[in-house]
Short mmCIF file of C-alpha atoms in Angstrom, two decimals:
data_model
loop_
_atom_site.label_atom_id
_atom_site.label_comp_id
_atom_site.label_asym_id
_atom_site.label_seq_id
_atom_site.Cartn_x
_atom_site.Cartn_y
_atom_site.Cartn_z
CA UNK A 4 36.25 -4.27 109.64
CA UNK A 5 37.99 -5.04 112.71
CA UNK A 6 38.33 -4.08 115.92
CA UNK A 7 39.55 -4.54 119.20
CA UNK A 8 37.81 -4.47 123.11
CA UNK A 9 39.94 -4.76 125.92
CA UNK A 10 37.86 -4.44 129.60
CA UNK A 11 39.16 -3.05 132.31
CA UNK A 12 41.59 -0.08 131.81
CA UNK A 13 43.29 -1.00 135.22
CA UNK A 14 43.89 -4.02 136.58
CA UNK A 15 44.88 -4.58 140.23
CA UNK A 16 46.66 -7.71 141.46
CA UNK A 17 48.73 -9.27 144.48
CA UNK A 18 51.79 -10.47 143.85
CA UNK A 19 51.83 -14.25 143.37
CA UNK A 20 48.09 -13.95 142.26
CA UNK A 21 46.61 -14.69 139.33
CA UNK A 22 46.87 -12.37 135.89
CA UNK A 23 43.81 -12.28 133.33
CA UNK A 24 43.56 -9.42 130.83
CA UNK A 25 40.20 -9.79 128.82
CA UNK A 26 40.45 -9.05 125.19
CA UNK A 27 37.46 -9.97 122.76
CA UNK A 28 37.66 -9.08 119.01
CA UNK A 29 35.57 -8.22 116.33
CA UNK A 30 36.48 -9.79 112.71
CA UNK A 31 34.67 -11.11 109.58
CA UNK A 32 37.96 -13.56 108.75
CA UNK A 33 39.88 -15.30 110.43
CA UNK A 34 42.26 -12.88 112.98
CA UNK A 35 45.57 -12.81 114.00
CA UNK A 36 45.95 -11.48 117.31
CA UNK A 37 48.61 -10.24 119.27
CA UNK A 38 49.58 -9.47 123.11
CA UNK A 39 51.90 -6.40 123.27
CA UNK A 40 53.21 -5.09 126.66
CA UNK A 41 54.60 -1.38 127.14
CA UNK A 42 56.87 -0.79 130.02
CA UNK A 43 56.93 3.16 130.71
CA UNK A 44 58.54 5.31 128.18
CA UNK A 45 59.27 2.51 125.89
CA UNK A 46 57.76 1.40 122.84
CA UNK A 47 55.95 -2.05 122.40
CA UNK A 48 57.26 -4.96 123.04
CA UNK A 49 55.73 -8.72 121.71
CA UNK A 50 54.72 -10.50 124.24
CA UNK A 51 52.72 -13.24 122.46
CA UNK A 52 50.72 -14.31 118.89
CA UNK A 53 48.57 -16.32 117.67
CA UNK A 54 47.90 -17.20 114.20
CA UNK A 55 47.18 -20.73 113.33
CA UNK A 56 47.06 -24.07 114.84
CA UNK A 57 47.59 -24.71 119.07
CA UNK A 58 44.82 -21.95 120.49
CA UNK A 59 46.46 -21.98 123.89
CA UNK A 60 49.74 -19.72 123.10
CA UNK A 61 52.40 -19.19 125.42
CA UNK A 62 54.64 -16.38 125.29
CA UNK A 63 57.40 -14.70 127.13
CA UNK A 64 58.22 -13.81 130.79
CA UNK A 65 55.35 -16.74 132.18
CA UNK A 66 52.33 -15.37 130.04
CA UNK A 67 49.94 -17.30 127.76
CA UNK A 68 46.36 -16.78 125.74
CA UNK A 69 43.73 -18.66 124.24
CA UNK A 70 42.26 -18.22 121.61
CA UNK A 71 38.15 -19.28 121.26
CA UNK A 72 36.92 -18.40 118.39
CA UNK A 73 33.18 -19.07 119.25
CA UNK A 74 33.93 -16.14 122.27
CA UNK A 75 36.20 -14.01 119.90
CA UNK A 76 38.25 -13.97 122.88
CA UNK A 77 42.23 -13.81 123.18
CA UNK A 78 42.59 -13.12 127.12
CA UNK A 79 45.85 -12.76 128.81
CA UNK A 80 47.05 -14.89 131.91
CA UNK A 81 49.80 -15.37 133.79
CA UNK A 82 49.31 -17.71 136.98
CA UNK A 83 51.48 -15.70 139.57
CA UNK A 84 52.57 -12.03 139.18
CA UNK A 85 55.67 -10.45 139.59
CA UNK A 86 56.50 -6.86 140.22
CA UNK A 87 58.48 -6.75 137.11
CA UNK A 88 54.96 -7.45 135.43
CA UNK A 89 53.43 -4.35 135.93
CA UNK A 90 52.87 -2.05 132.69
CA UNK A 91 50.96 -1.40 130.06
CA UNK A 92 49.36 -4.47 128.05
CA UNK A 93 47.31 -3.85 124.62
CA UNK A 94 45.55 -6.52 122.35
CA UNK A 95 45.88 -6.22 118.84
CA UNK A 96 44.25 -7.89 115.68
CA UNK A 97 44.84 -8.12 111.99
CA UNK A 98 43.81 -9.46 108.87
CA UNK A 99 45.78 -7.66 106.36
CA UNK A 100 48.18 -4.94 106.38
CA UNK A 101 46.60 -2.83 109.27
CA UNK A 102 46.71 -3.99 112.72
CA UNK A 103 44.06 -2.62 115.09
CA UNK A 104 44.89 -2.09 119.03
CA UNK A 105 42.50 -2.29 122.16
CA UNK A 106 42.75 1.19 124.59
CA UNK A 107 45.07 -0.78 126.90
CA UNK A 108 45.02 -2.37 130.38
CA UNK A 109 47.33 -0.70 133.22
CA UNK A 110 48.31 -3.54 135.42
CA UNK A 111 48.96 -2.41 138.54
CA UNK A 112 51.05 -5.65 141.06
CA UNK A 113 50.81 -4.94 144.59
CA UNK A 114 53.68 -5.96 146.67
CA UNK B 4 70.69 -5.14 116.16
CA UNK B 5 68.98 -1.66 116.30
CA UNK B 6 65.26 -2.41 114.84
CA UNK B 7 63.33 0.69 114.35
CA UNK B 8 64.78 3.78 115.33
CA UNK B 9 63.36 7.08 116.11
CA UNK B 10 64.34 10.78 116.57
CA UNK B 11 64.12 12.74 118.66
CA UNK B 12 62.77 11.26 121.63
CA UNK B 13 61.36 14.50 122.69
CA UNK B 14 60.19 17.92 121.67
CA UNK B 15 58.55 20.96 122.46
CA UNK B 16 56.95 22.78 119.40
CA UNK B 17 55.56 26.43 119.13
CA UNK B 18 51.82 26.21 117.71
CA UNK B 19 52.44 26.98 113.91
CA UNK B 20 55.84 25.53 113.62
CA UNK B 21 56.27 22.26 111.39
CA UNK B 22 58.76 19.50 112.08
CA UNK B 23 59.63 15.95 110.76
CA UNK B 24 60.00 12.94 112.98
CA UNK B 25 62.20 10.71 111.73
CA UNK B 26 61.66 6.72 111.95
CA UNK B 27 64.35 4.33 110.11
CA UNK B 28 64.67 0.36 110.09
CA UNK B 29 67.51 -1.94 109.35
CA UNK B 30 65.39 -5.45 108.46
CA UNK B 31 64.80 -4.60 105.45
CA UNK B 32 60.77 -4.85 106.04
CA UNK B 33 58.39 -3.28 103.63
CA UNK B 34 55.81 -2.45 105.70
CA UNK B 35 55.89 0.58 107.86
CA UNK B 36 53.43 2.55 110.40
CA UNK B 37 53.06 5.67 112.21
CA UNK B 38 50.74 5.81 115.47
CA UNK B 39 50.29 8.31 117.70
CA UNK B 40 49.14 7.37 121.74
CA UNK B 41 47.32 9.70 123.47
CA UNK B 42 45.95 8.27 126.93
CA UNK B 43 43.06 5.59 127.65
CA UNK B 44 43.05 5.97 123.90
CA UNK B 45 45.11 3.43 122.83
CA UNK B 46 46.95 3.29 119.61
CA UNK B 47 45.36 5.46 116.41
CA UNK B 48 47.03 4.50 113.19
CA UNK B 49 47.86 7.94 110.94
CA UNK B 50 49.42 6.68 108.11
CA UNK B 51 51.28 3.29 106.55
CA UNK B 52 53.67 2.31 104.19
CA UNK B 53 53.66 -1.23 101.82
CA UNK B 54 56.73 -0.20 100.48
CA UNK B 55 58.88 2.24 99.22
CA UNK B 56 56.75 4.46 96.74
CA UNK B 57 53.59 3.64 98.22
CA UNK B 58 51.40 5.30 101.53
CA UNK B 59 48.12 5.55 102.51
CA UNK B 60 46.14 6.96 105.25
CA UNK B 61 45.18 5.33 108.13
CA UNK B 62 42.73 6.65 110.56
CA UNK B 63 43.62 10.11 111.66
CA UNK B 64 45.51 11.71 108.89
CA UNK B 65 44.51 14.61 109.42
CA UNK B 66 47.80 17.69 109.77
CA UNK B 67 50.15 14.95 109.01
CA UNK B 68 51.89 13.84 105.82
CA UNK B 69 54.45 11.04 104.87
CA UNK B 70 56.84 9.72 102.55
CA UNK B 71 58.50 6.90 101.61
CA UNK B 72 61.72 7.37 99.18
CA UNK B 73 63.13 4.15 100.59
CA UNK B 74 62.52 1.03 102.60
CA UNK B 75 64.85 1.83 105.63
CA UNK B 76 62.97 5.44 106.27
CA UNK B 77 59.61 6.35 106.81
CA UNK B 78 59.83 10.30 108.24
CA UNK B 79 56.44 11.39 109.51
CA UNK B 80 55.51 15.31 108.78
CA UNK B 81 53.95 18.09 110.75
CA UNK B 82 52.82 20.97 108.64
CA UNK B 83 51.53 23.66 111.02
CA UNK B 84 51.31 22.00 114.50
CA UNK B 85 48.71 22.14 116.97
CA UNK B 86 48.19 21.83 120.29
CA UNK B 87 45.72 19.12 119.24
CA UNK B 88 49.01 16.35 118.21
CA UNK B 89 50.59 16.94 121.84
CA UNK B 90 50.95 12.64 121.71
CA UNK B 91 53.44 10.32 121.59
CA UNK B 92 54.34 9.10 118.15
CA UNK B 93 55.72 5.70 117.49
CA UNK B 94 56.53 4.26 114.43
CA UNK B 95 56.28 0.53 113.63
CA UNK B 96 57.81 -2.11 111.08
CA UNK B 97 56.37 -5.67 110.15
CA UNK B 98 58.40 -7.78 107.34
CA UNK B 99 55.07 -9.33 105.85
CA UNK B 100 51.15 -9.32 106.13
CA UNK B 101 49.25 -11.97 108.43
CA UNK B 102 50.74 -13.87 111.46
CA UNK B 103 54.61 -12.04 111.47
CA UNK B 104 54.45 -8.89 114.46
CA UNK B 105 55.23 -5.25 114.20
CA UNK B 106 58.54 -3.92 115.65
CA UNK B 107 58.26 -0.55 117.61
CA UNK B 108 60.35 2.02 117.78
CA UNK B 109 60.67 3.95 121.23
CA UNK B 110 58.43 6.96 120.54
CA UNK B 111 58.69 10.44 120.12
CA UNK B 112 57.01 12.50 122.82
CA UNK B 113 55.87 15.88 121.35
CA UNK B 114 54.55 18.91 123.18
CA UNK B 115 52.78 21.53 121.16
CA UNK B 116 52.25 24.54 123.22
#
């Protein structure tokens, strides 16, 4: 089975400071994993995946992940945060045809 | 390009009362999902779709039923509601199994009272 932890349910940073969401997964196979970000009263939007090959993944609007395997970790950065950043980020994983989601991290950007 | 599409975006249900949610997508994907979000609880999966024909349950299927006639629509059923599914349901599309994303609708936010 797998599953998803994300630490840290809010997140508080500066602006211009740097982003790291923490996401570590639990799978018997190999994973995909995904980076999804939720802006308020919107669905979920793709921010990022990884699936094979380069472990260091970038993705839209300045954020990337890495993906160690020998961590089972697929954290979140972004080097310098922007207002426009804050929202709701979730972690997801799959291996077949269910995906499984972390409980989300609120990131909060203080001007 | 409208992706997945849901209706309504909001509704307030009487305790008893059933309704359908409706959740329709235009790329042709054969895969389909309903969540529901309830807060600091992330995303619980109620029931999926491989294709037209064929659902399953997912985790919390519990005063919920689906169908699946065909591969644009996916409606997602509430029998007798309960205050208990006050959430916001979203509904969720992926084209094939492994590395390819699911596509999110906007949500429905229902109110059982």
């Amino acid at each position: 089975a797998q599953s998803v932890t994300q630490l840290g349910s809010h997140v508080s940073v500066s602006e211009g400071a740097l982003v790291l969401l923490r996401c570590n997964y639990s799978s018997s196979v190999p994973p995909y994993l995904f980076w999804y970000v939720q802006y308020p009263n919107q669905g979920l939007q793709l921010l990022l995946k990884y699936t094979t090959g380069a472990t260091l993944v970038k993705g839209i609007n300045g954020f990337e992940a890495e993906f160690k395997k020998s961590e089972t970790s697929f954290h979140l950065t972004k080097p310098s945060a922007h207002m426009s950043d804050a929202a709701e980020y979730f972690c997801a994983v799959t291996t077949g045809n269910q995906f499984y989601f972390g409980t989300g991290t609120s990131l909060t950007v203080i001007p | 390009n409208a992706g997945v599409t849901q209706t309504p975006k909001f509704r307030i249900l009487k305790i008893g009362q059933s309704m359908t949610l409706q959740c329709t997508q235009d790329m042709n994907h054969n895969y389909m999902y309903w969540y529901r979000q309830d807060p600091g609880m992330g995303l619980k999966l109620i029931y999926y779709s491989v294709g037209a024909g064929i659902t399953d349950k997912g985790e919390v299927p519990n005063g919920y039923n689906v169908s699946r006639s065909t591969t644009e629509d996916f409606p997602l059923r509430l029998e007798l509601a309960a205050p208990s599914q006050t959430s916001v349901y979203f509904c969720a599309s992926v084209g094939g199994l492994g590395n390819q994303p699911q596509h999110f609708g906007d949500g429905t936010r229902l109110s059982i009272l």
